[in-house]
Tab-separated table of C-alpha atoms and ligand atoms in Angstrom:
chain	number	residue	atom	x	y	z
R	1	MET	CA	-22.465	-16.358	42.068
R	2	SER	CA	-25.693	-15.047	43.532
R	3	LEU	CA	-28.876	-14.613	41.520
R	4	PHE	CA	-28.537	-10.856	41.866
R	5	ASP	CA	-24.981	-10.968	40.524
R	6	LYS	CA	-26.211	-12.974	37.537
R	7	LEU	CA	-28.892	-10.379	36.966
R	8	VAL	CA	-26.309	-7.618	37.146
R	9	ILE	CA	-24.222	-9.361	34.484
R	10	LEU	CA	-27.260	-9.823	32.224
R	11	THR	CA	-28.125	-6.137	32.480
R	12	LEU	CA	-24.551	-4.996	31.885
R	13	PRO	CA	-25.125	-4.297	28.163
R	14	LEU	CA	-27.706	-1.712	29.218
R	15	VAL	CA	-25.170	0.279	31.226
R	16	PRO	CA	-24.173	3.434	29.364
R	17	ARG	CA	-20.768	3.262	27.650
R	18	SER	CA	-19.657	6.480	29.383
R	19	LEU	CA	-20.291	4.922	32.790
R	20	VAL	CA	-18.389	1.760	31.888
R	21	GLY	CA	-15.615	4.126	30.724
R	22	LYS	CA	-15.539	5.796	34.119
R	23	ILE	CA	-15.107	2.469	35.903
R	24	ALA	CA	-12.708	1.210	33.203
R	25	SER	CA	-10.267	4.029	33.868
R	26	ARG	CA	-9.273	2.132	36.998
R	27	TYR	CA	-8.350	-1.026	35.074
R	28	ILE	CA	-7.018	0.427	31.844
R	29	ALA	CA	-4.080	2.748	31.284
R	30	GLY	CA	-5.781	4.624	28.450
R	31	GLU	CA	-6.197	4.404	24.691
R	32	THR	CA	-2.636	5.158	23.575
R	33	LEU	CA	0.875	3.819	24.096
R	34	ASP	CA	1.830	7.152	25.682
R	35	ASP	CA	-0.938	6.655	28.274
R	36	ALA	CA	0.370	3.171	29.028
R	37	LEU	CA	4.002	4.281	29.291
R	38	ARG	CA	2.994	7.035	31.717
R	39	VAL	CA	1.309	4.419	33.948
R	40	VAL	CA	4.364	2.131	33.705
R	41	GLN	CA	6.607	5.014	34.744
R	42	GLU	CA	4.408	5.644	37.787
R	43	LEU	CA	4.455	1.931	38.659
R	44	ASN	CA	8.234	1.771	38.313
R	45	GLY	CA	8.365	4.783	40.636
R	46	VAL	CA	6.599	2.810	43.382
R	47	GLY	CA	8.759	-0.292	42.974
R	48	CYS	CA	6.614	-2.345	40.574
R	49	CYS	CA	7.554	-3.589	37.117
R	50	ALA	CA	4.898	-4.015	34.417
R	51	THR	CA	3.726	-5.951	31.426
R	52	LEU	CA	1.998	-4.124	28.579
R	53	ASP	CA	-1.077	-5.590	26.942
R	54	VAL	CA	-2.496	-4.120	23.782
R	55	LEU	CA	-6.229	-4.704	24.007
R	56	GLY	CA	-7.801	-6.839	21.333
R	57	GLU	CA	-8.402	-10.527	20.662
R	58	PHE	CA	-9.997	-12.893	18.155
R	59	ILE	CA	-9.205	-10.669	15.172
R	60	THR	CA	-10.776	-11.688	11.848
R	61	ARG	CA	-8.449	-10.036	9.295
R	62	LYS	CA	-4.717	-10.367	8.777
R	63	ASP	CA	-4.189	-6.587	8.615
R	64	GLU	CA	-5.547	-6.360	12.187
R	65	ALA	CA	-2.836	-8.794	13.333
R	66	GLU	CA	-0.198	-6.814	11.430
R	67	ALA	CA	-1.343	-3.614	13.132
R	68	ALA	CA	-1.017	-5.375	16.518
R	69	VAL	CA	2.542	-6.457	15.664
R	70	THR	CA	3.457	-2.875	14.682
R	71	GLU	CA	2.015	-1.566	17.968
R	72	TYR	CA	3.882	-4.124	20.060
R	73	LEU	CA	7.172	-3.438	18.192
R	74	LEU	CA	6.739	0.238	18.936
R	75	ALA	CA	5.982	-0.553	22.593
R	76	LEU	CA	9.186	-2.629	22.863
R	77	ASP	CA	11.242	0.232	21.400
R	78	ARG	CA	9.668	2.866	23.620
R	79	ILE	CA	10.165	0.724	26.750
R	80	ARG	CA	13.881	0.653	25.921
R	81	GLU	CA	14.098	4.354	24.968
R	82	GLN	CA	12.471	5.394	28.231
R	83	LYS	CA	14.463	2.815	30.243
R	84	LEU	CA	11.270	1.386	31.731
R	85	ASP	CA	11.043	-1.906	33.605
R	86	ALA	CA	8.368	-3.651	31.534
R	87	ASN	CA	7.819	-6.514	29.122
R	88	ILE	CA	4.842	-7.395	26.900
R	89	SER	CA	1.927	-9.843	27.133
R	90	ILE	CA	0.192	-11.082	24.003
R	91	LYS	CA	-2.961	-12.931	23.092
R	92	LEU	CA	-2.246	-15.206	20.138
R	93	THR	CA	-5.751	-14.724	18.720
R	94	MET	CA	-4.734	-11.110	18.225
R	95	LEU	CA	-1.838	-12.283	16.055
R	96	GLY	CA	-4.013	-14.574	13.920
R	97	LEU	CA	-4.136	-17.887	15.851
R	98	LYS	CA	-7.636	-18.585	14.532
R	99	LEU	CA	-6.853	-17.448	10.966
R	100	ASP	CA	-3.575	-19.073	10.023
R	101	LEU	CA	-1.225	-20.811	12.452
R	102	ASP	CA	1.932	-20.185	10.422
R	103	PHE	CA	1.065	-16.523	9.999
R	104	CYS	CA	0.531	-16.280	13.756
R	105	LYS	CA	3.906	-17.939	14.487
R	106	ASP	CA	5.667	-15.605	12.068
R	107	ASN	CA	4.103	-12.624	13.820
R	108	MET	CA	5.345	-13.943	17.129
R	109	ARG	CA	8.833	-14.476	15.669
R	110	LYS	CA	8.968	-10.781	14.677
R	111	LEU	CA	8.181	-9.767	18.254
R	112	LEU	CA	10.455	-12.295	19.887
R	113	ARG	CA	13.388	-11.333	17.622
R	114	ARG	CA	13.023	-7.629	18.438
R	115	ALA	CA	12.454	-8.335	22.145
R	116	LYS	CA	15.581	-10.510	22.158
R	117	GLU	CA	17.655	-7.732	20.559
R	118	LEU	CA	16.416	-5.371	23.280
R	119	GLY	CA	16.961	-7.880	26.095
R	120	ASN	CA	13.227	-8.111	26.687
R	121	PHE	CA	10.665	-10.870	27.206
R	122	VAL	CA	7.305	-11.836	25.697
R	123	ARG	CA	4.543	-13.590	27.656
R	124	ILE	CA	1.839	-15.467	25.745
R	125	ASP	CA	-1.456	-15.035	27.599
R	126	MET	CA	-3.766	-18.047	27.781
R	127	GLU	CA	-7.221	-17.588	26.224
R	128	ASP	CA	-10.280	-19.824	26.258
R	129	SER	CA	-10.137	-23.607	25.960
R	130	SER	CA	-10.562	-23.499	22.152
R	131	CYS	CA	-7.019	-21.980	22.062
R	132	THR	CA	-5.173	-24.048	24.714
R	133	SER	CA	-3.661	-26.790	22.535
R	134	ASP	CA	-2.655	-24.442	19.698
R	135	THR	CA	-1.227	-21.895	22.133
R	136	LEU	CA	0.939	-24.561	23.807
R	137	ALA	CA	2.016	-25.926	20.428
R	138	VAL	CA	3.062	-22.434	19.268
R	139	PHE	CA	4.907	-21.874	22.556
R	140	SER	CA	6.709	-25.227	22.289
R	141	GLU	CA	7.888	-24.519	18.766
R	142	LEU	CA	8.998	-20.977	19.470
R	143	ARG	CA	10.751	-22.013	22.684
R	144	GLN	CA	13.129	-24.080	20.540
R	145	GLU	CA	14.161	-20.883	18.771
R	146	PHE	CA	13.894	-18.278	21.576
R	147	ASP	CA	14.559	-18.297	25.309
R	148	ASN	CA	12.722	-15.030	25.993
R	149	VAL	CA	9.194	-16.420	25.779
R	150	GLY	CA	6.817	-17.709	28.422
R	151	PHE	CA	3.234	-18.948	28.631
R	152	VAL	CA	0.331	-19.064	31.073
R	153	MET	CA	-1.408	-21.903	32.924
R	154	GLN	CA	-4.907	-21.646	34.369
R	155	SER	CA	-5.546	-23.605	37.551
R	156	TYR	CA	-9.248	-24.101	36.722
R	157	MET	CA	-8.340	-26.234	33.708
R	158	ARG	CA	-8.292	-29.977	34.399
R	159	ARG	CA	-5.510	-30.417	31.855
R	160	SER	CA	-3.098	-27.866	33.372
R	161	LEU	CA	-1.104	-30.272	35.550
R	162	PRO	CA	-0.397	-32.709	32.698
R	163	ASP	CA	0.280	-29.763	30.437
R	164	ILE	CA	3.007	-28.320	32.685
R	165	GLN	CA	4.454	-31.780	33.178
R	166	GLU	CA	4.692	-32.156	29.414
R	167	GLN	CA	6.274	-28.710	29.009
R	168	MET	CA	8.775	-29.398	31.804
R	169	ARG	CA	9.648	-32.675	30.133
R	170	ARG	CA	10.305	-30.953	26.799
R	171	GLN	CA	11.938	-27.769	27.993
R	172	LYS	CA	13.296	-28.785	31.401
R	173	GLN	CA	12.704	-25.293	32.822
R	174	VAL	CA	9.963	-23.020	31.632
R	175	ASN	CA	8.737	-19.524	32.420
R	176	VAL	CA	5.081	-19.735	33.410
R	177	ARG	CA	2.499	-17.353	34.758
R	178	VAL	CA	-0.005	-19.228	36.906
R	179	CYS	CA	-3.496	-17.754	37.219
R	180	LYS	CA	-6.937	-19.159	38.097
R	181	GLY	CA	-8.430	-18.560	34.645
R	182	ILE	CA	-10.953	-16.010	33.504
R	183	TYR	CA	-13.163	-17.597	30.831
R	184	VAL	CA	-16.412	-19.471	31.305
R	185	GLU	CA	-15.634	-23.124	30.573
R	186	PRO	CA	-17.716	-26.329	30.709
R	187	ARG	CA	-17.298	-28.577	33.764
R	188	ARG	CA	-15.882	-31.364	31.625
R	189	LEU	CA	-12.834	-29.132	30.968
R	190	ALA	CA	-12.593	-26.916	34.034
R	191	TYR	CA	-13.002	-27.308	37.789
R	192	LYS	CA	-15.955	-25.360	39.091
R	193	ASP	CA	-15.297	-25.688	42.810
R	194	MET	CA	-13.214	-22.723	43.992
R	195	ALA	CA	-11.546	-24.822	46.715
R	196	ILE	CA	-10.250	-27.219	44.064
R	197	ILE	CA	-9.158	-24.372	41.778
R	198	ASN	CA	-7.213	-22.872	44.661
R	199	ARG	CA	-5.578	-26.172	45.632
R	200	ASN	CA	-4.698	-26.824	42.018
R	201	TYR	CA	-3.208	-23.324	41.879
R	202	ASP	CA	-0.928	-24.137	44.806
R	203	LEU	CA	-0.014	-27.474	43.256
R	204	LEU	CA	0.934	-25.961	39.883
R	205	VAL	CA	3.049	-23.292	41.562
R	206	GLN	CA	4.731	-25.933	43.749
R	207	ARG	CA	5.542	-28.298	40.865
R	208	LEU	CA	6.992	-25.483	38.792
R	209	LEU	CA	9.088	-24.009	41.601
R	210	GLU	CA	10.376	-27.412	42.680
R	211	ASN	CA	11.373	-28.092	39.082
R	212	GLY	CA	13.459	-24.888	38.873
R	213	SER	CA	11.085	-23.071	36.514
R	214	TYR	CA	10.437	-19.326	36.761
R	215	VAL	CA	6.921	-18.643	38.031
R	216	GLY	CA	4.747	-15.545	37.680
R	217	ILE	CA	2.375	-15.905	40.645
R	218	ALA	CA	-0.594	-13.995	39.243
R	219	THR	CA	-3.352	-13.523	41.817
R	220	HIS	CA	-5.084	-11.046	44.107
R	221	ASP	CA	-6.120	-13.843	46.437
R	222	GLU	CA	-4.185	-13.227	49.638
R	223	LYS	CA	-4.472	-16.861	50.719
R	224	LEU	CA	-2.658	-17.956	47.562
R	225	VAL	CA	-0.080	-15.225	48.052
R	226	TRP	CA	0.456	-16.495	51.599
R	227	ASN	CA	0.802	-20.095	50.392
R	228	ALA	CA	3.384	-18.953	47.859
R	229	TYR	CA	5.321	-17.064	50.583
R	230	ARG	CA	5.465	-20.271	52.670
R	231	LEU	CA	6.622	-22.325	49.725
R	232	ILE	CA	9.295	-19.800	48.728
R	233	ASP	CA	10.552	-19.874	52.303
R	234	LYS	CA	10.439	-23.665	52.503
R	235	LEU	CA	12.326	-24.073	49.227
R	236	ASN	CA	14.675	-21.190	50.172
R	237	LEU	CA	14.195	-19.627	46.731
R	238	GLY	CA	16.032	-16.544	45.462
R	239	GLN	CA	14.259	-13.600	43.835
R	240	ASP	CA	15.399	-14.769	40.418
R	241	ARG	CA	12.989	-17.696	40.510
R	242	PHE	CA	9.596	-16.035	40.757
R	243	GLU	CA	7.595	-12.819	40.747
R	244	PHE	CA	4.116	-11.843	41.861
R	245	GLN	CA	1.746	-10.377	39.276
R	246	MET	CA	-1.469	-8.366	39.592
R	247	LEU	CA	-3.872	-6.563	37.302
R	248	LEU	CA	-3.857	-2.779	37.101
R	249	GLY	CA	-6.383	-1.240	39.470
R	250	VAL	CA	-7.047	-4.334	41.585
R	251	ASP	CA	-6.222	-4.435	45.336
R	252	GLU	CA	-3.415	-1.916	45.355
R	253	GLU	CA	-3.101	-2.378	49.112
R	254	LEU	CA	-2.094	-6.040	48.680
R	255	ARG	CA	0.213	-4.942	45.843
R	256	ASP	CA	1.994	-2.475	48.167
R	257	LEU	CA	2.248	-5.088	50.910
R	258	ILE	CA	3.955	-7.575	48.580
R	259	VAL	CA	6.382	-4.881	47.405
R	260	SER	CA	7.155	-3.832	50.978
R	261	ASP	CA	7.888	-7.502	51.787
R	262	GLY	CA	10.717	-7.136	49.258
R	263	TYR	CA	9.243	-9.233	46.450
R	264	LYS	CA	9.189	-8.435	42.774
R	265	LEU	CA	5.734	-7.452	41.611
R	266	ARG	CA	4.617	-7.001	37.990
R	267	VAL	CA	1.445	-5.137	37.094
R	268	TYR	CA	-0.490	-6.100	33.977
R	269	VAL	CA	-1.187	-2.841	32.151
R	270	PRO	CA	-3.819	-3.063	29.376
R	271	TYR	CA	-4.267	-0.178	26.966
R	272	GLY	CA	-5.863	0.493	23.589
R	273	LYS	CA	-9.044	1.459	21.853
R	274	GLN	CA	-10.818	-1.763	22.677
R	275	TRP	CA	-11.239	-0.818	26.340
R	276	TYR	CA	-15.032	-1.342	26.318
R	277	GLU	CA	-14.833	-5.076	25.506
R	278	TYR	CA	-12.060	-5.618	28.058
R	279	SER	CA	-13.888	-3.717	30.794
R	280	THR	CA	-17.161	-5.521	30.407
R	281	ARG	CA	-15.265	-8.821	30.667
R	282	ARG	CA	-13.621	-7.581	33.894
R	283	LEU	CA	-17.008	-6.523	35.243
R	284	LYS	CA	-18.530	-9.883	34.411
R	285	GLU	CA	-15.642	-11.507	36.241
R	286	ASN	CA	-16.268	-9.436	39.297
R	287	PRO	CA	-20.004	-8.822	39.724
R	288	ALA	CA	-19.348	-6.900	42.949
R	289	VAL	CA	-17.968	-4.050	40.836
R	290	ALA	CA	-20.786	-4.387	38.273
R	291	ASN	CA	-23.180	-4.366	41.180
R	292	LYS	CA	-21.828	-0.984	42.307
R	293	ILE	CA	-22.339	0.410	38.803
R	294	LEU	CA	-25.918	-0.783	38.613
R	295	ARG	CA	-26.640	0.727	42.017
R	296	SER	CA	-25.191	4.041	40.923
R	297	VAL	CA	-27.218	3.896	37.649
R	298	LEU	CA	-30.350	3.228	39.636
R	299	GLY	CA	-29.415	5.930	42.143
R	300	MET	CA	-29.192	3.397	44.931
R	301	GLY	CA	-25.773	4.224	46.283
Y	401	FAD	C1	-1.198	-10.527	35.937
Y	401	FAD	C2	-2.391	-11.351	35.559
Y	401	FAD	C3	-2.460	-11.933	34.310
Y	401	FAD	C4	-3.545	-12.724	33.974
Y	401	FAD	N1	-3.544	-13.416	32.769
Y	401	FAD	C5	-4.547	-14.279	32.490
Y	401	FAD	C6	-4.501	-15.090	31.333
Y	401	FAD	O1	-3.563	-15.069	30.538
Y	401	FAD	N2	-5.543	-15.929	31.109
Y	401	FAD	C7	-6.611	-16.021	31.967
Y	401	FAD	O2	-7.518	-16.835	31.732
Y	401	FAD	N3	-6.675	-15.233	33.045
Y	401	FAD	C8	-5.670	-14.380	33.338
Y	401	FAD	N4	-5.729	-13.624	34.493
Y	401	FAD	C9	-6.994	-13.538	35.263
Y	401	FAD	C10	-7.074	-14.625	36.322
Y	401	FAD	O3	-7.200	-15.887	35.704
Y	401	FAD	C11	-8.249	-14.428	37.290
Y	401	FAD	O4	-9.442	-14.451	36.592
Y	401	FAD	C12	-8.199	-13.152	38.096
Y	401	FAD	O5	-6.898	-12.797	38.418
Y	401	FAD	C13	-8.983	-13.313	39.392
Y	401	FAD	O6	-8.429	-14.356	40.145
Y	401	FAD	P1	-7.654	-14.138	41.535
Y	401	FAD	O7	-6.531	-15.127	41.565
Y	401	FAD	O8	-7.293	-12.749	41.727
Y	401	FAD	O9	-8.668	-14.647	42.638
Y	401	FAD	P2	-10.155	-14.226	43.003
Y	401	FAD	O10	-10.554	-15.196	44.060
Y	401	FAD	O11	-10.994	-14.121	41.775
Y	401	FAD	O12	-9.981	-12.791	43.592
Y	401	FAD	C14	-9.297	-12.491	44.779
Y	401	FAD	C15	-9.695	-11.110	45.254
Y	401	FAD	O13	-9.360	-10.119	44.274
Y	401	FAD	C16	-10.512	-9.410	43.834
Y	401	FAD	N5	-10.463	-9.297	42.383
Y	401	FAD	C17	-10.023	-10.247	41.540
Y	401	FAD	N6	-10.130	-9.800	40.259
Y	401	FAD	C18	-10.676	-8.562	40.331
Y	401	FAD	C19	-11.035	-7.571	39.390
Y	401	FAD	N7	-10.842	-7.766	38.084
Y	401	FAD	N8	-11.537	-6.409	39.831
Y	401	FAD	C20	-11.675	-6.153	41.154
Y	401	FAD	N9	-11.379	-7.046	42.094
Y	401	FAD	C21	-10.867	-8.233	41.716
Y	401	FAD	C22	-11.709	-10.289	44.199
Y	401	FAD	O14	-12.849	-9.500	44.427
Y	401	FAD	C23	-11.220	-10.992	45.461
Y	401	FAD	O15	-11.441	-10.168	46.576
Y	401	FAD	C24	-4.627	-12.870	34.881
Y	401	FAD	C25	-4.560	-12.283	36.131
Y	401	FAD	C26	-3.467	-11.560	36.500
Y	401	FAD	C27	-3.371	-10.999	37.872
């Protein structure tokens, strides 16, 4: 990251909320479930499936977690009513991971039970390294009770390869989204060299696919998409073994190319009132976009 990019990130809090909102509208479906369902319908219309994410994380009160459960239950019902091709993605800290582990598991059980009745699936997002062990422990326990649950591995984490080996040993086949990882982690826990992160990404995808697991290949990095194409071809894999995944509003051209190559592509559709926190995180992740905002604020472009 260049010095200027770092400066852009530091000055981000000074950017007016309305301007962040303007940029956010590209990455976020809106504030309400209706907004999100409208976007999912459009995506289904162009051959993509979706996963709904209710914005919010690291809640501090149990009633906030209960409200999130209610919202997700409603989302599952509306997906069915409207015959949409979508599942849901959840951050465990939104369901109380940091408050009370049993409470969090029970919240997940409510969602998994309803999703199961509706023939749907729940993905547990992976959050920062303070959550990794608990998230995997919750997944492992719930996987004994439900087969419609999956988790996420981040290729920047040094522990990810042993973690998937452990999960494959316990569960035989798992359903895993592989991504690079979005949080800022210390070097002792996470690779910092992008070349290593990318090679580890390929390695995780390869190990999972070779093992017969279902893989959500979540990236906008065309080199990684190409590597996955080659591997899918080499292993002669059917469409029921993997899908590509991308974030709403990011590189729609690549998204359309993957769809036109005949592959399944799922778009991550965040919605909710907490759009400001989510957007600033996205902007920090991609200073090039933040850079554009700053230039427009300063009247430079
Ligand atoms: C479906 C999905 C689910 C995810 N779930 C998680 C999760 O549970 N936990 C987690 O830690 N991370 C998650 N991520 C985020 C992920 O870890 C990466 O931070 C993010 O996807 C960027 O990595 P990349 O593979 O696209 O490669 P990069 O090398 O970062 O990006 C490749 C190209 O895409 C562009 N690009 C990437 N992201 C953006 C963006 N936000 N805005 C504009 N352009 C962009 C870059 O500019 C670059 O040109 C998820 C990502 C996706 C696609």
